[in-house]
Amino acid sequence: MKEAIYPGSFDPVTYGHIDVIRRAACMFDRLLVSVLDNKAKVPLFTVDERVKMLQDVTRDIENVEIGCFQGLLVDYARKQNVHIAIRGLRAVTDFEYELQIAQTNRKLSGGNLDTIFLCTSLEYAYLNSSSVKEIAYFGGDISALVPPEVAARVKEKYGDRADERPRS
Ligand code: PNS
């Protein structure tokens, strides 16, 4: 069985991530999309919320499973017995960082974890989760960037913080 892990923060999942998930799911028998529980960062969404949103937006893709992990990707991949990681590349500016992570993971895993890069579809090449959060924070329209159920949850989060927005 051909299996791969698509790791990420997914805070929140965007149409760019979903594009990579759909395309990778066509290439593998099982795709494990895994949310990093990174204690060093303060995310907008909890791991459970991010997992739930990923489950919602991938419910029509049979061979996709959603998981989460802490610590090193190589340790998680070994426990899952998966030897391929998927990452999306939006532009050349992503490449240096991604190359370094891919090389590190290959070294740390003793050659047991390789990375396959998928070029993000052009229409999503500008898109990232941070922009989604910033646009929503300032009351902008994120409907072209994330699915409606995700947009609603982002708005709920910032609805609570409306008083913190800078006033003009
Ligand atoms: O969506 P992101 O934040 O770009 O995803 C980054 C991620 C989760 C793929 C990467 O930070 C990761 O795998 N972190 C786990 C820790 C790890 O294994 N680090 C070693 C590589 S330097």
CSV table of C-alpha atoms and ligand atoms in Angstrom, one decimal:
chain,number,residue,atom,x,y,z
A,1,MET,CA,0.0,0.0,0.0
A,2,LYS,CA,1.4,3.4,-1.0
A,3,GLU,CA,1.1,5.8,1.9
A,4,ALA,CA,2.1,9.4,2.7
A,5,ILE,CA,1.9,12.0,5.4
A,6,TYR,CA,1.1,15.6,4.7
A,7,PRO,CA,2.2,17.5,7.9
A,8,GLY,CA,1.5,21.1,8.7
A,9,SER,CA,0.1,23.6,11.1
A,10,PHE,CA,-3.2,24.1,9.2
A,11,ASP,CA,-4.1,27.1,11.3
A,12,PRO,CA,-6.5,27.2,9.5
A,13,VAL,CA,-6.7,24.9,6.5
A,14,THR,CA,-6.9,26.9,3.3
A,15,TYR,CA,-8.0,26.2,-0.3
A,16,GLY,CA,-4.2,25.9,-1.0
A,17,HIS,CA,-3.9,23.0,1.4
A,18,ILE,CA,-7.0,21.4,0.1
A,19,ASP,CA,-5.6,21.6,-3.4
A,20,VAL,CA,-2.4,19.7,-2.3
A,21,ILE,CA,-4.5,17.2,-0.3
A,22,ARG,CA,-6.7,16.4,-3.3
A,23,ARG,CA,-3.8,15.9,-5.7
A,24,ALA,CA,-1.7,13.9,-3.2
A,25,ALA,CA,-4.8,11.7,-2.4
A,26,CYS,CA,-4.8,10.7,-6.1
A,27,MET,CA,-1.2,9.5,-5.9
A,28,PHE,CA,-1.4,7.4,-2.8
A,29,ASP,CA,-3.7,4.7,-1.4
A,30,ARG,CA,-3.7,6.4,2.0
A,31,LEU,CA,-2.9,10.0,2.8
A,32,LEU,CA,-2.5,10.9,6.5
A,33,VAL,CA,-2.9,14.7,6.9
A,34,SER,CA,-1.3,15.5,10.3
A,35,VAL,CA,-1.6,18.6,12.4
A,36,LEU,CA,1.5,19.6,14.3
A,37,ASP,CA,0.8,20.3,18.0
A,38,ASN,CA,3.6,22.9,18.3
A,39,LYS,CA,4.0,24.0,21.9
A,40,ALA,CA,6.4,26.7,20.8
A,41,LYS,CA,3.6,28.6,18.9
A,42,VAL,CA,0.4,30.2,19.9
A,43,PRO,CA,-2.1,29.1,17.2
A,44,LEU,CA,-5.5,30.6,16.6
A,45,PHE,CA,-7.1,27.2,16.7
A,46,THR,CA,-6.5,24.3,19.0
A,47,VAL,CA,-5.3,21.0,17.6
A,48,ASP,CA,-8.8,19.5,18.0
A,49,GLU,CA,-10.4,22.4,16.1
A,50,ARG,CA,-7.9,22.2,13.3
A,51,VAL,CA,-8.4,18.4,13.1
A,52,LYS,CA,-12.2,18.9,13.0
A,53,MET,CA,-11.9,21.5,10.2
A,54,LEU,CA,-9.7,19.2,8.2
A,55,GLN,CA,-12.1,16.3,8.7
A,56,ASP,CA,-15.0,18.5,7.5
A,57,VAL,CA,-13.3,19.8,4.4
A,58,THR,CA,-12.0,16.3,3.3
A,59,ARG,CA,-15.0,14.3,4.2
A,60,ASP,CA,-15.6,13.5,0.5
A,61,ILE,CA,-12.1,12.1,0.0
A,62,GLU,CA,-12.2,8.4,1.0
A,63,ASN,CA,-8.5,7.7,1.4
A,64,VAL,CA,-7.7,10.7,3.5
A,65,GLU,CA,-7.3,10.4,7.3
A,66,ILE,CA,-6.6,13.3,9.7
A,67,GLY,CA,-4.3,12.9,12.6
A,68,CYS,CA,-2.0,15.0,14.8
A,69,PHE,CA,1.4,14.8,16.3
A,70,GLN,CA,3.9,16.3,18.7
A,71,GLY,CA,7.6,16.4,18.4
A,72,LEU,CA,9.6,15.3,15.4
A,73,LEU,CA,8.0,14.4,12.1
A,74,VAL,CA,10.5,11.5,11.6
A,75,ASP,CA,9.4,9.9,14.9
A,76,TYR,CA,5.7,10.2,14.0
A,77,ALA,CA,6.3,8.9,10.5
A,78,ARG,CA,8.2,5.9,11.9
A,79,LYS,CA,5.4,5.1,14.3
A,80,GLN,CA,2.9,5.3,11.4
A,81,ASN,CA,5.2,3.2,9.3
A,82,VAL,CA,5.1,5.9,6.5
A,83,HIS,CA,8.2,6.8,4.5
A,84,ILE,CA,7.0,9.7,2.4
A,85,ALA,CA,6.1,13.3,3.4
A,86,ILE,CA,4.2,15.6,1.2
A,87,ARG,CA,4.8,19.4,1.2
A,88,GLY,CA,3.4,22.1,-1.1
A,89,LEU,CA,5.6,24.7,-2.8
A,90,ARG,CA,4.0,28.0,-3.6
A,91,ALA,CA,7.0,29.8,-4.9
A,92,VAL,CA,10.7,29.7,-5.0
A,93,THR,CA,10.7,31.6,-1.7
A,94,ASP,CA,9.4,28.4,0.0
A,95,PHE,CA,12.0,26.3,-1.5
A,96,GLU,CA,15.0,27.0,0.6
A,97,TYR,CA,13.2,26.4,3.9
A,98,GLU,CA,11.5,23.3,2.6
A,99,LEU,CA,14.7,21.9,1.1
A,100,GLN,CA,16.4,22.3,4.5
A,101,ILE,CA,13.5,20.5,6.3
A,102,ALA,CA,13.4,17.8,3.7
A,103,GLN,CA,17.2,17.2,3.9
A,104,THR,CA,17.1,17.2,7.7
A,105,ASN,CA,14.2,14.7,7.9
A,106,ARG,CA,16.0,12.4,5.4
A,107,LYS,CA,19.2,12.6,7.5
A,108,LEU,CA,17.4,12.2,10.9
A,109,SER,CA,15.4,9.2,9.6
A,110,GLY,CA,18.5,7.5,8.2
A,111,GLY,CA,17.0,7.7,4.7
A,112,ASN,CA,13.6,6.4,5.8
A,113,LEU,CA,11.6,9.6,5.2
A,114,ASP,CA,11.7,11.2,1.8
A,115,THR,CA,9.8,14.4,0.9
A,116,ILE,CA,7.8,14.9,-2.3
A,117,PHE,CA,7.0,18.4,-3.2
A,118,LEU,CA,3.8,19.4,-5.0
A,119,CYS,CA,3.7,22.8,-6.7
A,120,THR,CA,0.6,24.6,-5.4
A,121,SER,CA,-1.9,25.4,-8.2
A,122,LEU,CA,-1.3,28.9,-9.5
A,123,GLU,CA,-4.5,30.3,-8.2
A,124,TYR,CA,-3.4,29.5,-4.7
A,125,ALA,CA,0.2,30.5,-5.0
A,126,TYR,CA,-0.3,33.7,-3.0
A,127,LEU,CA,-2.3,32.1,-0.2
A,128,ASN,CA,-1.2,31.2,3.3
A,129,SER,CA,-2.9,30.8,6.7
A,130,SER,CA,-1.3,33.9,8.2
A,131,SER,CA,-2.8,36.1,5.5
A,132,VAL,CA,-6.2,34.5,6.1
A,133,LYS,CA,-6.0,35.3,9.8
A,134,GLU,CA,-4.8,38.9,9.2
A,135,ILE,CA,-7.5,39.6,6.6
A,136,ALA,CA,-10.2,38.2,8.9
A,137,TYR,CA,-8.8,40.1,11.9
A,138,PHE,CA,-9.2,43.4,10.0
A,139,GLY,CA,-12.7,42.4,8.9
A,140,GLY,CA,-11.8,41.6,5.3
A,141,ASP,CA,-13.4,39.0,3.0
A,142,ILE,CA,-11.8,35.5,3.2
A,143,SER,CA,-14.4,33.7,1.2
A,144,ALA,CA,-12.1,33.1,-1.7
A,145,LEU,CA,-9.4,31.7,0.5
A,146,VAL,CA,-11.0,29.1,2.8
A,147,PRO,CA,-14.1,26.9,2.6
A,148,PRO,CA,-17.3,28.5,4.1
A,149,GLU,CA,-17.2,26.3,7.3
A,150,VAL,CA,-13.7,27.4,7.9
A,151,ALA,CA,-14.4,31.1,7.2
A,152,ALA,CA,-17.3,30.9,9.7
A,153,ARG,CA,-15.0,29.5,12.4
A,154,VAL,CA,-12.3,32.1,11.8
A,155,LYS,CA,-14.9,34.8,12.0
A,156,GLU,CA,-16.2,33.3,15.3
A,157,LYS,CA,-12.7,33.6,16.7
A,158,TYR,CA,-12.3,37.2,15.7
A,159,GLY,CA,-15.8,38.1,16.6
A,160,ASP,CA,-14.8,37.6,20.2
A,161,ARG,CA,-11.9,39.9,19.7
A,162,ALA,CA,-13.6,42.7,17.8
A,163,ASP,CA,-12.9,45.1,20.7
A,164,GLU,CA,-9.2,44.5,20.3
A,165,ARG,CA,-9.1,45.7,16.6
A,166,PRO,CA,-7.3,48.9,16.1
A,167,ARG,CA,-9.7,51.9,15.6
A,168,SER,CA,-9.2,54.5,12.9
B,1,PNS,O1,2.4,24.3,8.0
B,1,PNS,P1,3.8,24.5,8.5
B,1,PNS,O2,3.9,25.3,9.8
B,1,PNS,O3,4.7,25.1,7.4
B,1,PNS,O4,4.4,23.0,8.8
B,1,PNS,C1,5.7,22.9,9.2
B,1,PNS,C2,5.9,21.4,9.7
B,1,PNS,C3,4.8,21.0,10.7
B,1,PNS,C4,5.9,20.5,8.5
B,1,PNS,C5,7.3,21.3,10.3
B,1,PNS,O5,7.5,22.4,11.2
B,1,PNS,C6,7.5,20.0,11.1
B,1,PNS,O6,7.5,18.9,10.6
B,1,PNS,N1,7.7,20.2,12.4
B,1,PNS,C7,7.9,19.0,13.3
B,1,PNS,C8,9.2,19.1,14.0
B,1,PNS,C9,10.3,18.5,13.2
B,1,PNS,O7,10.2,17.4,12.8
B,1,PNS,N2,11.4,19.3,12.9
B,1,PNS,C10,12.5,18.7,12.1
B,1,PNS,C11,12.7,19.4,10.8
B,1,PNS,S1,13.7,20.8,11.0
